[in-house]
Structure formats: structure tokens, C-alpha cells
CSV table of C-alpha atoms in Angstrom, one decimal:
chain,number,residue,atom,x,y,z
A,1282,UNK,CA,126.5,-12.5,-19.4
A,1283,UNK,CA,125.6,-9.4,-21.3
A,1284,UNK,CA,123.2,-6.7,-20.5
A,1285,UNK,CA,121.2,-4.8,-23.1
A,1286,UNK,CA,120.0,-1.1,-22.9
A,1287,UNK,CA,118.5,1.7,-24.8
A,1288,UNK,CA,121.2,4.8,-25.4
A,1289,UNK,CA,120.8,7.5,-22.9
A,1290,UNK,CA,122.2,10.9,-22.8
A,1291,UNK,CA,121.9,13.2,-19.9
A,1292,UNK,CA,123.6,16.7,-19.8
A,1293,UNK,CA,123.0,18.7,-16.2
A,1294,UNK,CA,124.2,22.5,-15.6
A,1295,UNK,CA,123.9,23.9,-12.3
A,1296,UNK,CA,123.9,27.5,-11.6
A,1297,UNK,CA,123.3,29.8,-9.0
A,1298,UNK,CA,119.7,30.7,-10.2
A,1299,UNK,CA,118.1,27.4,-11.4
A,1300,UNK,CA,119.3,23.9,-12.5
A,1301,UNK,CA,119.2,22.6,-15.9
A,1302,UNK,CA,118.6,19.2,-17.3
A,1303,UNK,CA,118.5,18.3,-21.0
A,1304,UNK,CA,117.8,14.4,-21.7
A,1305,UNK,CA,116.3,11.8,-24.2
A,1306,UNK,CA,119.0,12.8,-26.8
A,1307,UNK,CA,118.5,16.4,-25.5
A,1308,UNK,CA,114.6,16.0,-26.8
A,1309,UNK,CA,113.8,17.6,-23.0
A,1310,UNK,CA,115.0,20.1,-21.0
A,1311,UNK,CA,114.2,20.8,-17.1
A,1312,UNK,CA,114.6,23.8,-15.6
A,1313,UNK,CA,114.2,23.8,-12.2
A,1314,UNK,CA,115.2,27.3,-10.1
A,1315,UNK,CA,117.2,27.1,-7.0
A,1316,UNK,CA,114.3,29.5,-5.4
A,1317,UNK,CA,112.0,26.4,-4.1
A,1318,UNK,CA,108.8,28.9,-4.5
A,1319,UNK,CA,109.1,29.1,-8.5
A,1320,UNK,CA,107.8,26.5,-10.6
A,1321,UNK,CA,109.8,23.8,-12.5
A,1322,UNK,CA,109.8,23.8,-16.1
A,1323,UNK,CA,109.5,21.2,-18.9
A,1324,UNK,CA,110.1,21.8,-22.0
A,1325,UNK,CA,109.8,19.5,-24.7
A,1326,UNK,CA,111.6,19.6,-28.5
A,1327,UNK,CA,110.8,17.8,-31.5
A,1328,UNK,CA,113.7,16.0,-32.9
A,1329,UNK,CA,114.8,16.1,-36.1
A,1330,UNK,CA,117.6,13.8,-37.8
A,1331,UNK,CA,119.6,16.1,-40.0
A,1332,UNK,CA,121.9,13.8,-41.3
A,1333,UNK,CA,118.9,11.5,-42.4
A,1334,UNK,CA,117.5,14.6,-44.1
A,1335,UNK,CA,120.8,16.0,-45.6
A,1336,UNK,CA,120.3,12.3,-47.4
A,1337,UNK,CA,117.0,12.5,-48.5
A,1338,UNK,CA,117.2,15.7,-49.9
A,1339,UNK,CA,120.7,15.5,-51.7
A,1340,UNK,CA,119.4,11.9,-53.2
A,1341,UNK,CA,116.1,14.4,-54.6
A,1342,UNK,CA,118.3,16.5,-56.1
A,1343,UNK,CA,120.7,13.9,-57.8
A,1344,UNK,CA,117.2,12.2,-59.4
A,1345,UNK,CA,116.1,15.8,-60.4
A,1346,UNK,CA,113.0,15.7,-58.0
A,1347,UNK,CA,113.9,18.8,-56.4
A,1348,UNK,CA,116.8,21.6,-56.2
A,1349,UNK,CA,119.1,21.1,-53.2
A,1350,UNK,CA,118.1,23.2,-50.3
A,1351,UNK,CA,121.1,25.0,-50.2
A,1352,UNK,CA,122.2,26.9,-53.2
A,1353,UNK,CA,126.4,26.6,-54.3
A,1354,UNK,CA,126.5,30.5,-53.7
A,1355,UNK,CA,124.9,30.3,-49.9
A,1356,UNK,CA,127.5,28.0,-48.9
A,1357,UNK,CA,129.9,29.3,-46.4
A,1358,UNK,CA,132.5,26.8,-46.3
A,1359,UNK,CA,133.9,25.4,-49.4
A,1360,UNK,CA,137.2,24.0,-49.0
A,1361,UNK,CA,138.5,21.1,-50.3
A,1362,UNK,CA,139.6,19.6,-46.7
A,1363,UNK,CA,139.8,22.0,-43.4
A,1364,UNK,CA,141.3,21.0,-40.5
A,1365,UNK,CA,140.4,23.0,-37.3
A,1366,UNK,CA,142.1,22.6,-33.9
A,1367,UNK,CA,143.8,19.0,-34.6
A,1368,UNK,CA,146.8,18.2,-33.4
A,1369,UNK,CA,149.4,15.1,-33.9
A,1370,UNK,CA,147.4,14.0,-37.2
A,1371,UNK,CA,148.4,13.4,-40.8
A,1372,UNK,CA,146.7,14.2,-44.1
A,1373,UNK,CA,148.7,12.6,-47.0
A,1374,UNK,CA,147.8,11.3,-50.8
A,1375,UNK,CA,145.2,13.6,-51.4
A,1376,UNK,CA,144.2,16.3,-54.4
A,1377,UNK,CA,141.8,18.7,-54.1
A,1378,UNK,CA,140.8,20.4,-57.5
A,1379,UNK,CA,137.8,23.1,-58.2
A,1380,UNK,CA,136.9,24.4,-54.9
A,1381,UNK,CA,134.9,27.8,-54.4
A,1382,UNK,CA,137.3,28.1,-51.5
A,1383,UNK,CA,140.8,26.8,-50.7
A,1384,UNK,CA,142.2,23.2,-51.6
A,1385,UNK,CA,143.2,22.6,-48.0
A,1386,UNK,CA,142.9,24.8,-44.9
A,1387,UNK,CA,144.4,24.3,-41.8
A,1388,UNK,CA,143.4,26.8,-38.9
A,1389,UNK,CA,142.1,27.7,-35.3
A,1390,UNK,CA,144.8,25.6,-33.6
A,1391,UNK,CA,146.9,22.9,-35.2
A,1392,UNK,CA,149.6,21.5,-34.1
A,1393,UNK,CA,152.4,18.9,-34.9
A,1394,UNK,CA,150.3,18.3,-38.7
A,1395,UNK,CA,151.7,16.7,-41.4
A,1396,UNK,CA,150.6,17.6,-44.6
A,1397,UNK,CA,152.4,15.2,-47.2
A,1398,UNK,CA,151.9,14.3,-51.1
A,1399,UNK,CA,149.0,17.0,-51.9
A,1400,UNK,CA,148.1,18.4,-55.1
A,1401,UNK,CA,145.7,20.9,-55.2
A,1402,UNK,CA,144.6,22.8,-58.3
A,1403,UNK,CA,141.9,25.4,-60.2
A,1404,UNK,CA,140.9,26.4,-56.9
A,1405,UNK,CA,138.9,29.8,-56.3
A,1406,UNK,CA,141.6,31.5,-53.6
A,1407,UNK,CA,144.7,29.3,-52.2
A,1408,UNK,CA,146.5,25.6,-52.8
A,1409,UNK,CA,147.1,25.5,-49.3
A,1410,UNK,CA,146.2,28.1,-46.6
A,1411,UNK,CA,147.3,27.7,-42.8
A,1412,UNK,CA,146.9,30.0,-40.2
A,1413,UNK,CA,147.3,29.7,-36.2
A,1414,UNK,CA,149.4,26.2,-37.4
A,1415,UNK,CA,152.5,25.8,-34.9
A,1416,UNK,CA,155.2,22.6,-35.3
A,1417,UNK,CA,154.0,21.1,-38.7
A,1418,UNK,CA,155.7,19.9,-42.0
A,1419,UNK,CA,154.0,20.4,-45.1
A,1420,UNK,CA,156.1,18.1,-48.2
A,1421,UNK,CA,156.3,17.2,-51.8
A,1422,UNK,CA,153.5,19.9,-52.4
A,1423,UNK,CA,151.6,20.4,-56.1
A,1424,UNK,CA,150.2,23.5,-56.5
A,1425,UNK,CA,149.1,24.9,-59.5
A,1426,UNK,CA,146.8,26.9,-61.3
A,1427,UNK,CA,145.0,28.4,-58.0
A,1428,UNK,CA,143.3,31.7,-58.1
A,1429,UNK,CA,145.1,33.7,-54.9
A,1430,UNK,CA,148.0,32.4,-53.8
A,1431,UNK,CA,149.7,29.2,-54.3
A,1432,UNK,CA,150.8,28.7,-50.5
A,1433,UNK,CA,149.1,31.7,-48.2
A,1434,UNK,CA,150.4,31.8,-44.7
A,1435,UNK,CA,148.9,34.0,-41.9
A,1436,UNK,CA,147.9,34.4,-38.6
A,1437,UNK,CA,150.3,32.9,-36.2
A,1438,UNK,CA,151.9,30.3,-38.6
A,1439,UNK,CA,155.3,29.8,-36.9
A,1440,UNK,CA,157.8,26.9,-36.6
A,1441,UNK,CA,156.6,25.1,-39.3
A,1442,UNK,CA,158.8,23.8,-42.7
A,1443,UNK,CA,157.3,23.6,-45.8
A,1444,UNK,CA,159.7,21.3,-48.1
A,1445,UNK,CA,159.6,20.2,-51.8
A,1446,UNK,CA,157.0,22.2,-52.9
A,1447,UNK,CA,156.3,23.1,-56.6
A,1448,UNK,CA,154.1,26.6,-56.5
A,1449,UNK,CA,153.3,27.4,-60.0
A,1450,UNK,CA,150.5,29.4,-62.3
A,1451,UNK,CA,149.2,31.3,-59.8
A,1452,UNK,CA,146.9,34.5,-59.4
A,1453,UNK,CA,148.2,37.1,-58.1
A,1454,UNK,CA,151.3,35.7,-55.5
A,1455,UNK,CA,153.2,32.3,-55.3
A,1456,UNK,CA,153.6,32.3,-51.6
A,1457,UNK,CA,151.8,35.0,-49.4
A,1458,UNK,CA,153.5,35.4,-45.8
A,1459,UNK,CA,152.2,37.5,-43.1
A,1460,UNK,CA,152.4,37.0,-39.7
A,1461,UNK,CA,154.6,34.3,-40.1
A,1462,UNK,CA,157.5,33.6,-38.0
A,1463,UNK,CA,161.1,31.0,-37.5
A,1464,UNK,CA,159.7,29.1,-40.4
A,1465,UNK,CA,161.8,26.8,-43.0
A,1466,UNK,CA,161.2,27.2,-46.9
A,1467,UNK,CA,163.5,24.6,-47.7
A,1468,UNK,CA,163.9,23.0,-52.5
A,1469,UNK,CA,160.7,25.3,-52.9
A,1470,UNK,CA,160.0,26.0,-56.9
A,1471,UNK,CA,157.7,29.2,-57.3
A,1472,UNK,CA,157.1,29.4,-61.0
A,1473,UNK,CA,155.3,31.7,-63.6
A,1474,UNK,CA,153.6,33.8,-60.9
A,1475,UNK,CA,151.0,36.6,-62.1
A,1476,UNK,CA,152.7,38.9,-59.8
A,1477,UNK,CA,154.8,39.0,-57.3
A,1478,UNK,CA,156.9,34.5,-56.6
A,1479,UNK,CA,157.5,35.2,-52.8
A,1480,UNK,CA,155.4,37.9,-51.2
A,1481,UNK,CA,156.1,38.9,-47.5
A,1482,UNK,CA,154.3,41.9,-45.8
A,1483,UNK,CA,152.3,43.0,-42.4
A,1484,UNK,CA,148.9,43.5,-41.9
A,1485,UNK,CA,148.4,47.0,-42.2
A,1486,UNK,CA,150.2,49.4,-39.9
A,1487,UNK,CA,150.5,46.8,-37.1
A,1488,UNK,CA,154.6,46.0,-37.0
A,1489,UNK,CA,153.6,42.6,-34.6
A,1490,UNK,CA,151.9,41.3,-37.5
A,1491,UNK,CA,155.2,41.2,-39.8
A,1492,UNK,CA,156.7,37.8,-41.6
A,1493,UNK,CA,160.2,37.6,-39.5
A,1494,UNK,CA,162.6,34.8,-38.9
A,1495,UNK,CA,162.1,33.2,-41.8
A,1496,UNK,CA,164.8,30.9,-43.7
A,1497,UNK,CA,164.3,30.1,-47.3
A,1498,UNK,CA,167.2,27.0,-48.0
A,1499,UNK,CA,167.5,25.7,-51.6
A,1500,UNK,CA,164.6,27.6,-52.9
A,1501,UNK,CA,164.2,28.7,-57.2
A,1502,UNK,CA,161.9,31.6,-58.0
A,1503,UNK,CA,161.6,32.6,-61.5
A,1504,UNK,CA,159.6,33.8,-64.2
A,1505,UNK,CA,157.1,35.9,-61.7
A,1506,UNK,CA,155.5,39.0,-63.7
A,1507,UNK,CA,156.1,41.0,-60.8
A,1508,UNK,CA,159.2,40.5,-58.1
A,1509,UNK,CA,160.7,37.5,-57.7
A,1510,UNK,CA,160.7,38.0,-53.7
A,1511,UNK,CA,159.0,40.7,-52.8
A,1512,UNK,CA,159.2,42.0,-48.4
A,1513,UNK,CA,156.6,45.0,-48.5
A,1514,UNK,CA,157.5,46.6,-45.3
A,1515,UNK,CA,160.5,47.9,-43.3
A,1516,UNK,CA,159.2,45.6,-40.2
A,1517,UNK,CA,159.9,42.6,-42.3
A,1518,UNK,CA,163.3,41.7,-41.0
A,1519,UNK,CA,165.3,38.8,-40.5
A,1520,UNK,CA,164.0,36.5,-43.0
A,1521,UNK,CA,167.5,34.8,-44.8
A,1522,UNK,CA,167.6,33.0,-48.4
A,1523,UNK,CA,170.4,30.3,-48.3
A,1524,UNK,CA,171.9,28.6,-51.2
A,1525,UNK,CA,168.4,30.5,-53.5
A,1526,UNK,CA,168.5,30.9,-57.1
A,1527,UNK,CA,166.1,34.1,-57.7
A,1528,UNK,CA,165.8,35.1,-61.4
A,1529,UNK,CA,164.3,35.9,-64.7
A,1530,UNK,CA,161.5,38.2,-63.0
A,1531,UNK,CA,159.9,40.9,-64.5
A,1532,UNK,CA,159.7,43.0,-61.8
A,1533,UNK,CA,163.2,42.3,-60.5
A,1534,UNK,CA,164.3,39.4,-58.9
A,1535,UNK,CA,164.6,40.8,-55.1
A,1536,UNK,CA,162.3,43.8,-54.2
A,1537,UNK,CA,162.5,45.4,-50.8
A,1538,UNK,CA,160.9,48.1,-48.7
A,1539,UNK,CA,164.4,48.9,-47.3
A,1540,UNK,CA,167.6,47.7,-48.9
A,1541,UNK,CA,169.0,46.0,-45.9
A,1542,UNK,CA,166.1,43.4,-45.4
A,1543,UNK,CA,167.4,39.9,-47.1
A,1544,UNK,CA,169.9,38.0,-45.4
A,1545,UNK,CA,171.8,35.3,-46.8
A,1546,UNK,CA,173.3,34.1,-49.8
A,1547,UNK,CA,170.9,35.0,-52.8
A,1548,UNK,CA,171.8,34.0,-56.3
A,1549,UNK,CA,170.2,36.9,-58.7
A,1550,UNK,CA,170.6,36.9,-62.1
A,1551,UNK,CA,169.4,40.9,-63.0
């Protein structure tokens, strides 16, 4: 037999000064103190369907009836795909093209991501931006034509590999790294670069903030308008190019705060 009933929700929060009970899809809300000689409350809301609305007016706008209440330029969020605090997922096949942000974000948390077969192009700032990403792959990358950095890595991005990525056309780096640590670059192509191919710095004067540890395996950089790699500060240390062919870059093919910063075998052709 089966038994039919209406949806219920019920959320209760007990505290040390009153009780509080929200229900009928959190349309009500009880407070009731925990001193007996104070009066209950009961508080009623009107609810609204926001998704339903989102509809209705988007569907207005697309048959001209009225503007979209939110204007392009008031939008906060704007990239192609974010992915915030996800872990053990997998975003694959997928180009993202024209966005007032990034193509694809991930942040806040992610873990154990694979990011696989993405293109992402004429985008306002990065291709593909991850920061606080731990223990994810990121292969046979597109990126082109994006208005900050082809690949921009920050915040905590550490034992990740990015592999068989083509970075090219970009404005200002290829690949931003900052606060980046034991990653693998490994058959990377960073192409035609406004500036600098490879860029790796701290954030300000804070040395715990500097790209270290890093291994670049297999990697081409060439015809950047500024340095082929460029590591902007002293604290910047550790980070080894295996097997890389760095050349025909403006700016010179290896530029360093301090001369004894790359490790590794680095083919330059000054």
C-alpha cells in the first residue's frame, strides 16, 4: 500500500534564550523564549517563488515586454561555469566563450576535480582560474584569446597537474602563479603572450604567499612580448623546468628576481 502526504519542512533551533521554529516551507517562524513569563511569537512571511519569477521575467524580456530586472553590468558573478566547494567531480567537453568574468572557476574548496577537454575563449579576465583547489588534474586545455591570464592560479592551489594545455593570445600573462605549491606543468604550450608566457610571483611583501615547488616537465614557451618565464620575487624558489624548450621571447626567455631561482634542465635559445 502507499500513503500520500503534503511536503512538510520543519527547521527547530534551540538556544539558551528562546526556541525557534520556522515551518510551512519556512512561511512561519515561532519564537517561543525559554523565560515561561514572556510571550510566544508568530510571525508569518509571504512566500514568493523566485525561480517562477526569474522565468516570467526573463521570458518578458526575450518577447521585448520589459528589460530584465537585472542589468548585465549589476551582475556579480559571471563566469562561464564555477565550481565551489565540490569535491570527487568531473567537468569535461565543455567551451565557455564571451564571459564578463572567467571561462571556468574553481574555488572555496575543491578537491580531487577533474577538469578535462575545455576550451575556453574571448573571455573578460582568465581561461581557467583555480584557487583553494588541492589533488585535481586539469588536461588537453584550449585557451585562447582571454583578456588576463590564460591559466591564473592562486590562493592555496597546490598538488594539482595541469597537462596538455595550449595557452595562447593572451592579455597580459599566459600562466599567472601565486600561491601555488608542489604542482606539475607537464607538454604545456604558452604562445604569443602580451607579456610575460609563465609568470610566478608573491602577493605583496608576504614570502608565505610565494609560487614554490613547482615542476614544469615538457613544457614550450615562446613568442611572449615580455619574458618567456618570468619568477618576480627572491621567495620564489624551488620551482624546476625539466626537459622545457623556452625561446624566441622578447623580453628574454628566463627572467629572475635572483639568478639562482630555476632549477632544472631549461633549453633557452637567447
Amino acid at each position: 500500500s502507499h500513503l500520500a502526504v503534503s511536503p512538510y519542512s520543519v527547521l527547530r533551533i534551540y538556544g539558551t534564550k528562546c526556541n525557534l521554529e520556522a515551518r510551512n516551507a519556512f512561511g512561519e517562524l515561532l519564537i517561543e523564549p525559554t523565560d515561561g513569563g514572556k510571550p510566544r511569537e508568530h510571525i508569518r512571511f509571504t512566500l514568493d517563488d523566485s525561480l517562477q519569477q526569474e522565468v516570467a521575467a526573463f521570458s518578458d524580456a526575450a518577447a521585448g515586454v520589459a528589460p530584465y530586472p537585472v542589468k548585465p553590468i549589476e551582475a556579480l558573478r559571471n563566469n562561464g561555469i564555477s565550481v565551489r566547494r565540490v569535491a570527487d567531480s568531473s567537468v569535461e567537453n565543455v567551451v565557455t566563450f564571451n564571459c564578463r568574468s572567467g571561462g571556468l572557476v574553481t574555488e572555496l574548496g575543491c578537491e580531487r576535480i577533474t577538469v578535462r577537454n575545455l576550451q575556453a575563449y574571448d573571455n573578460e579576465f582568465d581561461g581557467l582560474a583555480c584557487y583553494q583547489t588541492t589533488n585535481s588534474l586539469f588536461a588537453d586545455l584550449k585557451l585562447h584569446s582571454n583578456q588576463a591570464a590564460g591559466i591564473s592560479l592562486d590562493l592555496s592551489f597546490a598538488h594539482n597537474v595541469i597537462s596538455n594545455a595550449l595557452v595562447t593570445s593572451t592579455l597580459p600573462v599566459g600562466v599567472f602563479i601565486r600561491d601555488s605549491r608542489f604542482n606539475t606543468f607537464q607538454e604545456m604550450r604558452v604562445e604569443n603572450s602580451a607579456h610575460h608566457g609563465i609568470f610566478l610571483a608573491q602577493a605583496d611583501l608576504d614570502p608565505h604567499t610565494a609560487a614554490t615547488d613547482n615542476r614544469f616537465v615538457g613544457c614550450v614557451v615562446k613568442n611572449s612580448a615580455g619574458a618567456g618565464i618570468r619568477l618576480n620575487d627572491t621567495n620564489c624558489v624551488r620551482n624546476a623546468a625539466i626537459g622545457c624548450v623556452v625561446e624566441q621571447n622578447a623580453g628574454g626567455n628566463i627572467s629572475e628576481a635572483a639568478p639562482r631561482l630555476p632549477q632544472g634542465e631549461v633549453q633557452r635559445s637567447e
